[in-house]
Coordinates of C-alpha atoms in Angstrom, one line a residue:
Chain A
M1 CA 74.6 116.5 -25.1
K2 CA 78.3 115.6 -26.2
K3 CA 79.1 114.5 -22.5
H4 CA 76.0 112.3 -22.6
Q5 CA 77.1 110.6 -25.8
N6 CA 80.7 110.1 -24.3
I7 CA 79.0 108.2 -21.4
K8 CA 77.1 106.0 -23.4
E9 CA 80.0 105.1 -25.7
D10 CA 82.1 104.3 -22.5
V11 CA 79.2 102.1 -21.2
R12 CA 79.3 100.4 -24.6
N13 CA 82.8 99.9 -24.7
S14 CA 83.0 98.6 -21.0
A15 CA 80.4 95.9 -21.9
M16 CA 82.2 95.0 -24.9
I17 CA 85.6 94.6 -23.0
R18 CA 83.6 92.6 -20.3
N19 CA 82.0 90.1 -22.9
L20 CA 85.6 89.8 -24.6
S21 CA 87.4 88.9 -21.3
S22 CA 84.4 86.5 -20.6
D23 CA 84.7 84.8 -24.1
A24 CA 88.5 84.7 -23.6
Q25 CA 88.0 83.1 -20.2
L26 CA 85.6 80.5 -21.5
E27 CA 87.9 79.7 -24.3
Q28 CA 90.7 79.2 -21.8
D29 CA 88.5 77.0 -19.7
Q30 CA 87.7 74.9 -22.7
D31 CA 91.4 74.7 -23.5
T32 CA 92.2 73.5 -20.1
A33 CA 89.3 71.0 -20.0
K34 CA 90.5 69.6 -23.5
N35 CA 93.9 69.0 -22.3
I36 CA 92.8 67.4 -19.1
V37 CA 90.3 65.2 -21.0
S38 CA 93.0 64.1 -23.6
L39 CA 95.0 62.7 -20.5
L40 CA 92.1 61.2 -18.9
N41 CA 91.1 59.3 -22.2
H42 CA 94.8 58.1 -22.5
H43 CA 94.8 57.0 -19.0
A44 CA 91.3 55.2 -19.5
Q45 CA 92.6 53.2 -22.5
N46 CA 95.5 51.9 -20.4
L47 CA 93.8 49.8 -17.8
N48 CA 95.2 46.8 -16.4
A49 CA 94.4 43.4 -17.9
K50 CA 92.1 42.4 -15.0
E51 CA 90.0 45.3 -15.2
I52 CA 89.8 44.9 -19.0
S53 CA 88.8 41.4 -18.7
S54 CA 86.1 42.1 -16.1
L55 CA 84.6 44.9 -18.1
K56 CA 84.6 42.5 -21.1
L57 CA 82.8 40.0 -19.0
A58 CA 80.4 42.6 -17.8
R59 CA 79.7 43.7 -21.6
Q60 CA 79.3 40.1 -22.6
I61 CA 76.5 39.6 -19.7
A62 CA 74.7 42.6 -20.9
V63 CA 74.9 41.6 -24.7
D64 CA 73.5 38.2 -23.7
A65 CA 70.7 39.7 -21.6
H66 CA 69.9 42.1 -24.7
L67 CA 69.9 39.0 -26.9
G68 CA 67.6 37.1 -24.5
H69 CA 65.2 40.1 -24.3
A70 CA 65.2 40.5 -28.1
K71 CA 64.4 36.7 -28.5
A72 CA 61.7 36.3 -25.7
P73 CA 60.0 39.6 -25.3
A74 CA 56.5 37.8 -24.5
F75 CA 56.5 36.6 -21.0
N76 CA 59.6 35.9 -18.9
I77 CA 59.3 34.5 -15.3
A78 CA 62.9 35.3 -14.5
G79 CA 62.4 38.9 -15.8
L80 CA 59.1 39.2 -13.8
V81 CA 60.8 37.9 -10.6
G82 CA 63.9 40.2 -11.3
G83 CA 61.5 43.1 -11.7
L84 CA 59.8 42.3 -8.6
F85 CA 63.1 42.3 -6.7
D86 CA 64.1 45.5 -8.6
Y87 CA 60.7 47.2 -7.4
V88 CA 61.3 46.0 -3.9
D89 CA 64.9 47.3 -4.0
H90 CA 63.9 50.7 -5.3
H91 CA 61.0 51.1 -2.7
R92 CA 62.7 49.6 0.3
A93 CA 61.4 52.2 2.6
A94 CA 57.8 51.5 1.8
M95 CA 58.2 47.8 1.8
S96 CA 59.7 47.8 5.1
S97 CA 56.7 50.0 6.6
G98 CA 54.3 47.6 4.9
L99 CA 56.1 44.6 6.2
A100 CA 56.0 46.1 9.9
F101 CA 52.4 47.0 9.6
G102 CA 51.5 43.3 8.2
A103 CA 53.4 41.9 11.2
F104 CA 51.5 44.1 13.6
L105 CA 48.1 43.0 12.2
I106 CA 49.1 39.5 12.3
A107 CA 50.3 39.8 16.0
I108 CA 46.8 41.3 16.7
L109 CA 45.1 38.5 15.1
V110 CA 47.0 35.9 16.8
L111 CA 46.6 37.3 20.2
Q112 CA 43.1 38.2 20.0
P113 CA 41.7 34.6 21.2
F114 CA 43.7 35.3 24.4
N115 CA 42.0 38.5 25.1
H116 CA 40.6 39.0 28.5
N117 CA 37.1 39.6 27.4
N118 CA 36.6 36.1 26.3
T119 CA 36.8 35.0 30.0
K120 CA 33.1 35.5 30.6
N121 CA 32.2 33.4 27.5
S122 CA 34.4 30.6 28.4
D123 CA 32.9 30.5 31.9
A124 CA 29.4 30.4 30.4
F125 CA 30.4 27.7 28.2
L126 CA 31.7 25.6 31.0
L127 CA 28.5 26.3 33.2
G128 CA 26.3 25.5 30.3
S129 CA 27.9 22.2 29.5
E130 CA 26.9 19.1 31.5
L131 CA 28.1 18.9 35.2
P132 CA 29.1 15.8 36.8
P133 CA 26.4 15.0 39.6
E134 CA 28.9 15.4 42.4
A135 CA 29.0 19.0 41.5
Y136 CA 25.3 19.6 42.5
A137 CA 25.9 17.6 45.7
D138 CA 28.5 20.2 46.8
K139 CA 26.8 23.0 48.9
G140 CA 29.8 25.2 48.2
F141 CA 29.1 25.1 44.6
N142 CA 25.6 26.1 44.8
T143 CA 26.4 29.1 46.9
W144 CA 29.2 30.1 44.3
L145 CA 26.8 29.7 41.5
E146 CA 24.1 32.1 43.2
K147 CA 26.9 34.5 44.0
G148 CA 28.1 34.4 40.5
F149 CA 24.7 35.3 38.8
Chain B
M1 CA 65.7 49.3 -31.9
A2 CA 69.2 48.8 -31.5
T3 CA 70.8 45.5 -32.5
T4 CA 72.9 43.4 -30.3
Q5 CA 76.0 44.1 -32.3
E6 CA 75.3 47.9 -32.1
L7 CA 74.7 47.5 -28.1
S8 CA 78.2 45.7 -27.8
D9 CA 79.9 48.2 -30.0
F10 CA 78.5 51.1 -28.0
L11 CA 79.5 49.3 -24.6
E12 CA 82.9 48.6 -25.8
Q13 CA 83.4 52.2 -26.7
V14 CA 82.2 53.6 -23.5
E15 CA 83.1 50.8 -20.7
R16 CA 86.7 52.2 -19.8
R17 CA 85.7 55.6 -19.7
A18 CA 82.7 54.6 -17.5
F19 CA 84.8 52.7 -15.2
K20 CA 87.2 55.3 -14.6
Q21 CA 84.5 58.0 -13.9
T22 CA 82.9 55.6 -11.6
V23 CA 86.2 55.1 -10.0
Y24 CA 86.5 58.8 -9.5
A25 CA 83.0 59.1 -7.8
V26 CA 83.3 55.9 -5.5
R27 CA 87.0 55.6 -5.1
D28 CA 86.6 51.9 -5.2
D29 CA 87.8 49.9 -8.2
H30 CA 85.5 46.8 -7.2
V31 CA 82.6 48.8 -6.5
A32 CA 83.0 50.8 -9.7
Q33 CA 83.2 47.5 -11.6
D34 CA 80.0 46.5 -10.0
I35 CA 78.2 49.7 -10.8
V36 CA 79.4 49.6 -14.3
Q37 CA 78.2 46.1 -14.9
D38 CA 74.8 47.0 -13.3
S39 CA 74.5 50.0 -15.7
M40 CA 75.4 47.9 -18.6
L41 CA 72.7 45.2 -17.6
K42 CA 69.9 47.9 -16.9
L43 CA 70.8 49.6 -20.4
A44 CA 70.4 46.1 -22.1
E45 CA 67.2 44.9 -20.3
K46 CA 65.2 48.0 -19.8
Y47 CA 66.1 49.9 -23.0
A48 CA 66.4 47.2 -25.6
D49 CA 63.8 48.9 -27.8
K50 CA 65.6 52.2 -27.9
Q51 CA 67.6 53.5 -30.8
V52 CA 71.4 53.4 -30.6
S53 CA 71.6 57.2 -30.8
E54 CA 69.8 57.3 -27.5
Y55 CA 72.3 55.2 -25.7
P56 CA 75.0 57.7 -24.8
M57 CA 72.3 59.8 -22.7
L58 CA 70.5 56.8 -21.3
F59 CA 73.7 55.1 -20.2
Q60 CA 75.0 58.2 -18.5
R61 CA 71.8 58.8 -16.7
I62 CA 71.7 54.9 -15.6
L63 CA 75.5 55.2 -14.4
Q64 CA 74.7 58.3 -12.5
N65 CA 71.5 56.9 -10.9
T66 CA 73.3 53.7 -10.0
T67 CA 76.2 55.5 -8.4
K68 CA 73.7 57.5 -6.4
D69 CA 71.8 54.3 -5.4
F70 CA 75.4 53.0 -4.2
W71 CA 75.9 56.0 -2.0
R72 CA 72.3 55.9 -0.7
R73 CA 72.8 52.3 0.4
Q74 CA 76.2 53.1 1.8
K75 CA 74.6 55.8 3.9
V76 CA 72.1 53.4 5.4
R77 CA 74.7 50.9 6.3
N78 CA 76.9 53.4 7.7
L79 CA 74.0 54.4 9.9
W80 CA 73.2 50.9 11.0
T81 CA 77.1 50.2 11.6
T82 CA 77.2 53.3 13.7
L83 CA 74.2 52.3 15.7
L84 CA 75.3 48.8 16.3
S85 CA 79.0 49.7 16.9
S86 CA 77.6 52.1 19.6
F87 CA 75.7 49.0 21.4
S88 CA 78.6 46.8 21.0
G89 CA 81.0 48.9 22.6
N90 CA 84.7 48.3 22.0
A91 CA 84.7 46.8 18.5
G92 CA 88.3 45.5 18.8
E93 CA 89.8 44.1 15.6
E94 CA 86.9 45.3 13.3
E95 CA 87.5 49.0 14.5
H96 CA 88.2 51.3 11.5
D97 CA 91.3 52.9 11.6
P98 CA 91.4 56.4 9.9
L99 CA 94.9 55.8 9.1
D100 CA 94.0 53.2 6.6
T101 CA 92.3 55.7 4.5
I102 CA 95.0 58.4 4.3
D103 CA 96.5 58.9 0.9
V104 CA 100.1 57.6 1.1
E105 CA 102.7 58.6 -1.7
D106 CA 104.0 55.6 -3.2
E107 CA 107.5 55.4 -1.9
S108 CA 108.6 53.0 -4.7
S109 CA 107.8 55.5 -7.4
N110 CA 111.0 57.4 -8.2
P111 CA 110.2 60.9 -9.4
M112 CA 113.2 60.9 -11.8
V113 CA 112.0 57.7 -13.6
Q114 CA 108.4 58.2 -13.4
L115 CA 107.0 59.8 -16.5
E116 CA 105.9 63.3 -16.4
K117 CA 102.5 62.3 -17.8
S118 CA 101.8 59.8 -15.3
Q119 CA 102.7 62.3 -12.6
T120 CA 100.3 64.8 -13.9
M121 CA 97.7 62.1 -14.3
V122 CA 98.1 61.4 -10.6
I123 CA 97.5 65.1 -9.7
I124 CA 94.4 65.3 -12.1
E125 CA 92.9 62.0 -10.6
K126 CA 93.2 63.2 -7.1
A127 CA 91.9 66.7 -8.1
I128 CA 88.9 65.0 -9.7
K129 CA 88.1 62.7 -6.9
K130 CA 88.1 65.7 -4.6
L131 CA 85.6 67.9 -6.6
P132 CA 82.1 68.2 -5.3
S133 CA 80.0 65.4 -6.9
R134 CA 78.0 67.9 -9.0
Q135 CA 80.9 69.6 -10.3
R136 CA 82.7 66.3 -11.3
E137 CA 79.5 65.1 -12.9
A138 CA 79.2 68.4 -14.9
F139 CA 82.8 68.3 -16.0
I140 CA 82.8 64.5 -17.0
L141 CA 79.5 64.9 -18.9
R142 CA 80.2 68.1 -20.6
Y143 CA 83.9 67.7 -21.6
W144 CA 84.6 63.9 -21.4
E145 CA 81.4 62.7 -22.9
E146 CA 81.3 65.8 -25.2
M147 CA 77.7 66.5 -24.4
D148 CA 76.4 69.7 -25.2
V149 CA 75.1 72.1 -22.2
A150 CA 71.4 71.2 -22.7
E151 CA 72.2 67.3 -22.7
T152 CA 74.4 67.6 -19.7
A153 CA 71.5 69.6 -17.9
A154 CA 68.9 66.8 -18.9
V155 CA 71.2 64.0 -17.6
M156 CA 72.0 66.0 -14.3
G157 CA 68.4 67.0 -13.8
C158 CA 69.2 70.7 -13.5
S159 CA 69.3 74.1 -15.4
Q160 CA 71.8 74.8 -18.1
G161 CA 72.9 77.7 -16.1
S162 CA 73.8 75.4 -13.2
V163 CA 75.9 73.2 -15.7
K164 CA 77.9 76.2 -16.9
T165 CA 78.6 77.2 -13.4
H166 CA 79.5 73.6 -12.3
C167 CA 81.7 73.2 -15.2
S168 CA 83.5 76.6 -14.7
R169 CA 84.1 75.8 -11.2
A170 CA 85.5 72.4 -11.9
V171 CA 87.9 73.4 -14.4
H172 CA 89.0 76.3 -12.2
A173 CA 89.6 73.8 -9.3
L174 CA 91.5 71.4 -11.6
A175 CA 93.4 74.2 -12.9
K176 CA 94.3 75.5 -9.5
A177 CA 95.3 72.0 -8.4
L178 CA 97.6 71.6 -11.4
G179 CA 99.0 75.2 -10.6
Q180 CA 99.9 73.9 -7.1
H181 CA 102.1 71.4 -8.5
G182 CA 103.8 73.9 -10.9
L183 CA 101.9 72.8 -14.0
S184 CA 100.4 75.4 -16.3
A185 CA 96.6 75.0 -16.9
S186 CA 96.6 75.7 -20.5
G187 CA 99.7 73.5 -21.4
I188 CA 99.4 70.6 -18.9
L189 CA 102.4 68.6 -20.2
T190 CA 104.8 71.5 -19.9
R191 CA 106.2 72.5 -16.3
E192 CA 106.3 76.3 -15.7

């Protein structure tokens, strides 16, 4: 019984030690991260003049856009076009497939009149239309006409 | 809804950090400038109706997504470049020289003169750039942007457990990189 209790206590102690070491590790990680971040912050505040002015310009553009958005929220054609371009940009794969399919359909429609099946119709049209009198005088024509039908 | 002044103040507060964070991710100052500008514009245009308190998380999410978009576009461009260059055969002058991208120690910098702080900074910056992207994101959001684990997980779109793992691995990798240069992990500014 006593042995059983001792085992339980040992397990409890080892779990406690594990938790303590994991906490200490976490604390050490956080200290390291804090030190690194303090250096990174210091470095980020010391950018060169060109980078600072570019960022200032970028901020100004964003602020202007925000101002424009706040003033004219109803209908904005530029925003609509921009939004359309954004949409196209984000769905580039789908748009490309759509365009390819559209081009394929147009190609089929354009090539349709040149299809081979129309040959018979065009022959019938030619034969149905008025022929010059010389055609009837030609014996060869009559033979061809009989053979054809 | 945030006022224009609030937006301006917020952007002024975060722009430099955002720029450096993006530089670590894309390793190109000009691209980083573009990404930060795009992100600022998206925040101003698409989230003008949000409260200023929501801006930090929104901005970080936009920044992460814009950076990912850049990598996606870069991947497609590289694919096409590879395909086209295989057709064109010898690319001649346009050919990429791998030596161009190798990091070279700045010979003009004299270690005796250079401040220890800036030396340490170079080591840290290199180590951060080398981190896997998810670890870098987690480290930056959790420690640099001072977000809690839940917020970091929300921005990264992963579980809180993953955030903790990424953060821990990132800190250990950075500490290891510092250790390799004879710097202690806890007291970075003091040489061992």
